[in-house]
XYZ file of C-alpha atoms in Angstrom:
415
model
C 18.063 4.890 -39.765
C 15.985 7.731 -41.211
C 17.396 10.189 -38.631
C 20.927 9.028 -39.415
C 20.469 9.534 -43.160
C 19.179 13.065 -42.520
C 22.199 13.735 -40.290
C 24.612 12.454 -42.952
C 22.896 14.559 -45.610
C 23.295 17.692 -43.484
C 26.964 16.921 -42.990
C 27.492 16.541 -46.731
C 28.415 12.884 -46.296
C 26.084 11.400 -48.892
C 26.853 11.607 -52.598
C 24.620 8.823 -53.956
C 22.350 6.259 -52.342
C 19.858 3.606 -53.374
C 17.754 4.287 -50.282
C 14.255 5.568 -50.978
C 12.648 8.321 -48.925
C 10.936 5.819 -46.636
C 13.661 4.073 -44.643
C 12.856 1.522 -41.972
C 14.276 2.195 -38.523
C 15.957 -1.164 -38.150
C 19.423 -2.370 -37.212
C 21.493 -3.330 -40.256
C 24.957 -4.669 -41.005
C 27.093 -2.681 -43.419
C 30.625 -2.766 -44.751
C 33.208 -0.711 -46.574
C 36.465 -1.711 -48.197
C 40.034 -0.463 -47.768
C 42.612 -0.857 -50.530
C 46.009 -2.125 -49.208
C 48.004 -0.328 -51.907
C 50.111 1.328 -49.210
C 50.975 0.791 -45.556
C 48.872 3.631 -44.161
C 45.461 5.173 -44.556
C 45.212 8.875 -45.428
C 42.655 11.571 -44.678
C 40.570 10.539 -47.687
C 40.151 7.078 -46.129
C 39.374 8.745 -42.812
C 35.935 9.693 -44.165
C 35.090 5.979 -44.494
C 36.111 5.433 -40.864
C 33.985 8.372 -39.742
C 31.021 7.007 -41.704
C 31.359 3.636 -39.978
C 31.447 5.396 -36.612
C 28.231 7.276 -37.417
C 26.485 4.018 -38.280
C 27.897 2.262 -35.202
C 26.686 5.054 -32.925
C 23.286 4.673 -34.533
C 23.250 1.047 -33.382
C 24.211 -0.716 -36.624
C 26.806 -3.461 -37.077
C 29.933 -2.506 -39.012
C 32.437 -4.518 -41.019
C 35.754 -3.433 -42.553
C 37.142 -5.361 -45.519
C 40.789 -5.033 -46.494
C 41.219 -5.930 -50.162
C 44.009 -8.471 -49.922
C 42.516 -10.316 -52.892
C 41.242 -7.423 -54.985
C 44.418 -5.505 -54.116
C 46.401 -8.047 -56.123
C 44.589 -6.676 -59.194
C 43.920 -3.029 -58.364
C 40.756 -1.000 -58.763
C 40.676 0.767 -62.160
C 38.347 3.470 -60.788
C 39.881 6.897 -61.351
C 42.992 5.428 -62.990
C 44.143 6.342 -66.501
C 46.443 3.366 -66.868
C 47.078 -0.130 -65.557
C 48.261 -0.365 -61.978
C 51.607 -1.946 -61.204
C 50.982 -5.216 -59.388
C 52.067 -5.308 -55.750
C 54.186 -8.214 -54.548
C 52.482 -10.548 -52.065
C 55.000 -9.791 -49.321
C 54.439 -6.047 -49.663
C 50.658 -6.508 -49.711
C 50.846 -8.663 -46.574
C 52.751 -5.944 -44.742
C 50.302 -3.278 -45.912
C 47.354 -5.415 -44.774
C 48.934 -5.865 -41.346
C 49.456 -2.098 -40.988
C 45.933 -1.191 -42.130
C 44.361 -3.749 -39.809
C 46.281 -2.220 -36.925
C 45.077 1.297 -37.822
C 41.462 0.211 -38.268
C 41.516 -1.611 -34.925
C 42.743 1.584 -33.277
C 40.170 3.996 -34.723
C 37.251 1.570 -34.888
C 37.724 0.132 -31.422
C 34.179 -1.162 -31.050
C 32.801 -4.417 -29.738
C 31.761 -6.728 -32.590
C 33.562 -4.658 -35.247
C 34.945 -7.266 -37.620
C 37.866 -6.827 -40.008
C 38.170 -9.227 -42.932
C 40.710 -9.786 -45.699
C 38.798 -10.672 -48.874
C 41.698 -12.853 -50.020
C 40.432 -15.439 -47.528
C 37.257 -16.100 -49.533
C 38.616 -15.300 -52.990
C 41.680 -17.569 -52.847
C 39.645 -20.774 -53.027
C 37.456 -19.706 -55.959
C 38.347 -21.604 -59.136
C 38.260 -19.471 -62.279
C 35.828 -21.776 -64.091
C 33.534 -21.835 -61.061
C 33.643 -18.044 -60.709
C 33.020 -17.480 -64.431
C 30.014 -19.812 -64.356
C 28.451 -18.808 -61.025
C 29.175 -15.060 -61.031
C 30.169 -14.003 -64.551
C 26.915 -15.191 -66.087
C 25.017 -12.428 -64.260
C 26.983 -9.633 -65.962
C 26.811 -8.699 -69.630
C 29.687 -6.930 -71.345
C 27.270 -4.131 -72.248
C 26.435 -3.640 -68.559
C 30.083 -3.472 -67.496
C 30.912 -1.017 -70.271
C 28.401 1.470 -68.829
C 30.398 1.733 -65.602
C 32.409 4.937 -65.277
C 35.667 3.248 -64.278
C 35.689 1.256 -67.526
C 33.926 3.726 -69.818
C 36.313 6.520 -68.809
C 39.396 4.441 -69.572
C 38.139 3.430 -72.994
C 36.833 6.889 -73.936
C 40.268 8.390 -73.195
C 41.805 6.084 -75.804
C 43.404 4.002 -73.065
C 43.179 0.250 -72.889
C 41.991 -1.837 -69.964
C 43.187 -5.375 -69.364
C 40.925 -8.335 -68.735
C 42.420 -8.425 -65.238
C 41.169 -4.966 -64.309
C 37.966 -5.548 -66.264
C 37.074 -8.309 -63.786
C 37.647 -6.119 -60.710
C 33.972 -5.138 -60.468
C 32.912 -8.775 -60.446
C 35.272 -9.540 -57.572
C 33.986 -6.614 -55.487
C 30.421 -7.589 -56.339
C 31.207 -11.084 -55.061
C 32.477 -9.558 -51.790
C 29.046 -8.020 -51.231
C 27.310 -11.301 -52.076
C 29.604 -13.255 -49.739
C 29.064 -10.839 -46.832
C 25.317 -10.810 -47.396
C 25.178 -14.607 -47.225
C 27.630 -14.987 -44.328
C 26.921 -11.861 -42.237
C 23.513 -10.661 -43.456
C 25.254 -7.499 -44.673
C 22.702 -5.395 -46.548
C 24.573 -2.123 -47.163
C 27.888 -1.292 -48.795
C 29.353 2.204 -48.461
C 32.328 3.787 -50.202
C 33.711 6.863 -51.911
C 31.787 8.299 -54.846
C 34.218 6.648 -57.287
C 32.974 3.275 -55.998
C 29.363 3.736 -57.133
C 29.777 1.465 -60.163
C 31.379 -1.295 -58.097
C 28.735 -1.014 -55.379
C 25.784 -1.112 -57.768
C 27.303 -4.169 -59.467
C 27.178 -5.944 -56.111
C 23.569 -4.852 -55.600
C 22.692 -6.170 -59.066
C 24.432 -9.506 -58.447
C 22.535 -10.113 -55.192
C 19.243 -9.135 -56.815
C 19.706 -11.469 -59.764
C 21.197 -14.412 -57.881
C 19.157 -14.320 -54.666
C 16.183 -12.123 -55.499
C 17.017 -9.828 -52.562
C 17.196 -6.026 -52.465
C 20.261 -4.584 -50.736
C 21.543 -1.019 -50.721
C 24.543 1.142 -51.486
C 25.653 4.552 -50.307
C 28.605 6.698 -51.343
C 30.219 9.714 -49.750
C 32.084 12.547 -51.541
C 35.774 12.111 -52.272
C 38.080 14.460 -50.403
C 40.375 16.221 -52.839
C 43.630 18.161 -52.631
C 43.805 21.870 -53.409
C 44.395 21.061 -57.097
C 41.208 18.972 -57.241
C 42.917 15.569 -57.402
C 41.979 12.939 -54.856
C 44.239 11.683 -52.109
C 45.802 8.413 -53.189
C 47.952 5.707 -51.715
C 51.402 6.165 -53.143
C 54.666 7.266 -51.612
C 54.856 10.170 -54.024
C 52.768 13.314 -53.827
C 51.479 15.413 -50.976
C 49.261 12.926 -49.204
C 48.297 13.521 -45.591
C 48.793 10.160 -43.905
C 47.444 9.169 -40.513
C 50.688 7.324 -39.724
C 52.807 9.770 -37.719
C 55.989 8.380 -39.306
C 54.762 9.348 -42.784
C 53.106 12.675 -41.927
C 54.296 14.240 -38.698
C 51.533 15.196 -36.223
C 52.681 18.821 -36.555
C 52.311 18.760 -40.360
C 48.982 16.955 -39.950
C 47.731 19.705 -37.634
C 49.008 22.467 -39.912
C 47.174 20.959 -42.893
C 43.833 21.653 -41.208
C 44.911 25.097 -39.973
C 45.878 26.175 -43.483
C 42.811 25.094 -45.457
C 40.555 27.766 -46.944
C 37.430 29.055 -45.213
C 35.281 27.298 -47.807
C 37.000 23.968 -47.168
C 36.867 24.474 -43.403
C 33.089 25.031 -43.418
C 32.699 21.800 -45.375
C 35.232 19.702 -43.469
C 34.107 20.598 -39.953
C 30.822 18.836 -40.752
C 32.528 15.855 -42.369
C 35.486 15.234 -40.063
C 34.067 16.031 -36.626
C 31.205 14.740 -34.507
C 30.305 18.197 -33.214
C 26.593 18.895 -32.951
C 24.826 20.961 -35.597
C 24.191 23.860 -33.191
C 27.860 24.026 -32.159
C 29.069 23.976 -35.763
C 26.636 26.733 -36.736
C 27.854 28.823 -33.795
C 31.529 28.359 -34.748
C 30.794 29.360 -38.356
C 28.839 32.413 -37.159
C 31.688 33.725 -34.982
C 34.266 32.859 -37.645
C 32.439 34.969 -40.225
C 32.472 37.931 -37.828
C 36.292 37.819 -37.777
C 37.753 35.374 -40.362
C 41.345 36.304 -39.470
C 40.993 34.376 -36.206
C 40.448 31.159 -38.224
C 38.073 29.784 -35.586
C 36.734 27.004 -37.832
C 40.199 25.830 -38.865
C 41.413 25.827 -35.264
C 38.412 23.869 -33.993
C 38.706 21.403 -36.880
C 42.471 20.937 -36.404
C 41.907 20.455 -32.674
C 39.222 17.776 -33.144
C 40.852 15.767 -35.946
C 44.373 15.866 -34.476
C 43.147 14.584 -31.112
C 41.116 11.859 -32.842
C 44.129 10.616 -34.839
C 47.118 11.390 -32.613
C 45.674 11.835 -29.123
C 45.401 14.704 -26.671
C 49.017 14.564 -25.441
C 50.390 14.930 -28.966
C 47.954 17.760 -29.664
C 49.236 19.627 -26.589
C 52.808 19.205 -27.858
C 51.816 20.668 -31.225
C 50.153 23.661 -29.566
C 53.285 24.228 -27.505
C 55.476 24.177 -30.629
C 53.142 26.529 -32.515
C 53.181 29.004 -29.638
C 56.994 29.090 -29.776
C 57.455 29.180 -33.549
C 54.744 31.739 -34.271
C 55.475 33.946 -31.270
C 56.686 37.188 -32.901
C 57.773 38.618 -29.561
C 60.125 35.741 -28.832
C 63.465 35.891 -30.624
C 64.899 32.729 -32.091
C 67.956 32.845 -29.814
C 65.636 32.958 -26.789
C 64.438 29.416 -27.448
C 66.280 27.244 -24.939
C 67.917 23.916 -25.757
C 65.156 21.763 -24.253
C 62.554 23.620 -26.338
C 64.763 23.200 -29.402
C 65.035 19.433 -28.866
C 61.281 19.224 -28.388
C 60.585 21.147 -31.601
C 63.069 19.016 -33.550
C 61.381 15.780 -32.502
C 57.909 16.957 -33.419
C 58.236 18.774 -36.756
C 59.720 17.543 -40.086
C 63.477 17.271 -39.568
C 66.733 15.765 -40.760
C 70.269 15.217 -39.476
C 73.094 16.425 -41.685
C 76.889 16.394 -41.448
C 78.745 19.681 -41.773
C 82.403 19.576 -42.762
C 82.435 22.986 -44.465
C 80.208 25.970 -45.122
C 77.138 24.995 -47.188
C 75.657 27.197 -49.971
C 71.946 27.883 -49.515
C 70.711 25.946 -52.582
C 72.755 22.909 -51.596
C 71.354 23.130 -48.053
C 67.720 23.392 -49.165
C 67.824 20.653 -51.804
C 70.687 18.170 -51.489
C 71.409 18.221 -47.761
C 68.041 18.709 -46.076
C 65.624 17.694 -48.894
C 63.447 20.554 -47.598
C 62.756 21.540 -51.212
C 62.444 19.103 -54.100
C 64.638 20.708 -56.746
C 67.198 23.403 -57.459
C 64.644 25.099 -59.717
C 62.120 25.284 -56.878
C 64.779 26.554 -54.459
C 65.786 29.403 -56.766
C 62.162 30.312 -57.386
C 61.227 30.240 -53.681
C 64.384 31.891 -52.344
C 62.665 35.186 -51.460
C 60.306 33.302 -49.145
C 63.012 31.244 -47.422
C 64.117 32.040 -43.860
C 67.002 30.659 -41.843
C 66.381 31.010 -38.111
C 63.538 33.448 -38.914
C 65.808 35.699 -41.013
C 65.414 36.191 -44.747
C 68.484 35.244 -46.798
C 69.785 35.656 -50.340
C 71.461 33.466 -52.954
C 74.936 34.206 -51.535
C 74.095 32.799 -48.094
C 76.501 30.213 -46.650
C 75.571 28.094 -43.641
C 78.310 28.569 -41.049
C 78.755 27.373 -37.472
C 77.770 30.753 -36.033
C 74.198 30.174 -37.283
C 73.651 27.075 -35.130
C 70.957 27.370 -32.466
C 71.979 25.853 -29.142
C 75.164 24.847 -30.960
C 73.334 22.218 -33.046
C 70.069 23.261 -34.734
C 68.953 25.253 -37.774
C 65.324 26.292 -38.326
C 64.297 26.445 -41.988
C 61.114 28.199 -43.027
C 59.253 28.663 -46.312
C 56.695 31.440 -46.248
C 54.712 31.893 -43.054
C 53.638 28.316 -42.432
C 56.128 25.649 -43.511
C 58.882 24.781 -41.017
C 61.706 22.258 -41.054
C 64.540 21.695 -38.591
C 68.084 20.517 -39.224
C 70.307 18.954 -36.617
C 74.027 19.263 -37.273
C 76.007 16.178 -36.268
C-alpha cells in the first residue's frame, strides 16, 4: 500500500487523504461512487476508473457504487442551485448504461458493482433519522464546503439536498459492515461527503476507516466536466463523442496539461514518461506527449482497431500534399462514418451561414458563424460571406468537408 500511495502521489492523483505516513502493506477493500445523472461517463469520471485499476493491480479489492438512490436527490457539491430531479425511468436507463461501461473498463474478477438504491429503499425515514441523523450536528454539516458555499453565495439549500451527505455517509457504513470496505475514494469535491462517512463509522462503530480524493479534471475555462447534455463534455460513449473527436481532444491540449495528464491517464512507467517529456521539450512542435497520451487513452476507451481508423483519417485530412479531390469515394465514406457528421437535403443552393448553423449544426449560432467566418473552410478552401453551396462542390458527388481553423472537422452528406 505504501508503494502505491507514493506512485499515486508522483502521478498527481492524490489531492487529500486521511492516511498517515505509516501505511500498513495489507490488502484492503475500497469503493468509489458514480452519479447516474446521465447515460455515459466522461473523462472526469475516467480518473476514478483509473484509480480503481491502480488499486486492483496493487492487489486490493474494488467496488463501484452507482448512486441510484442518492441520484434521486442529487449531490449539492459544486452546484449553485437545486438540481432538477430525474425521473425514475430515466435514472434506471442511466444506471443500466453506466453499469455496462464500468463492466467493460473494470473487467476484473471479483469487481462488484452496486446500486445504492437497493439498500436505501428499505430505510424508513424515522429509522434513518434516529440511527444515522443523531451522529451529525447541524453545526458539523454547515462546515462542509458543499453546504457552506451554497449558503455563503446567498443561495438556499433544501432539506433534501442537505441530507445528501448523510445518505453517502450511510453508503460507507453499509459497505464497511457488509464488505469490510475501509477506504472510500472520490474527486476532490467529495472530501466533505467522504469525511462524513468516516466520522459516522468512527462514532457508531468505534472503527477508523480512510478516505482519499483525487484532483478534478477541468475544461480549458477551469470548470469541471459534468454530466449534462449541454456543454463541451468529452464522453466515453462513442455515440456522444465520436472516437475521432475524443482523440483530437488529447492531441489539442496544451503542453502543461499534457505533462500532467500523461501521468494521470496512462499506466506508463515513470522512466518512460520522463523520457517522453524530455524529447518533447527538445522539439515541442512534434507534440510527442500529446500523441502518446492520445494513443494510450484512445486505445483504452475505444480499442486498437478504432485507433488505427482515427490515425488513417488524420493522415488523409492533415496531409497537405494530398488535394481534397484526390480522396477517393471509399476513403470519403470511411471519413464520414468516423468524424462528426450529418445528412442534409439540398433542393437549392445554400448560403454559407444557413449551411453552418441551420442545416449542419456545425456552429451553434448565426453570431458565432459570422465571427468565425474567416477561419471556415469548405473542402479545404477558405470562403466568404457570399458563398453558396452548389452541386459542383460535392466530393465524390455526395460529400462536403467543413473545417473550422486547423483542427475542427465536420462532414456533410447530401441526400
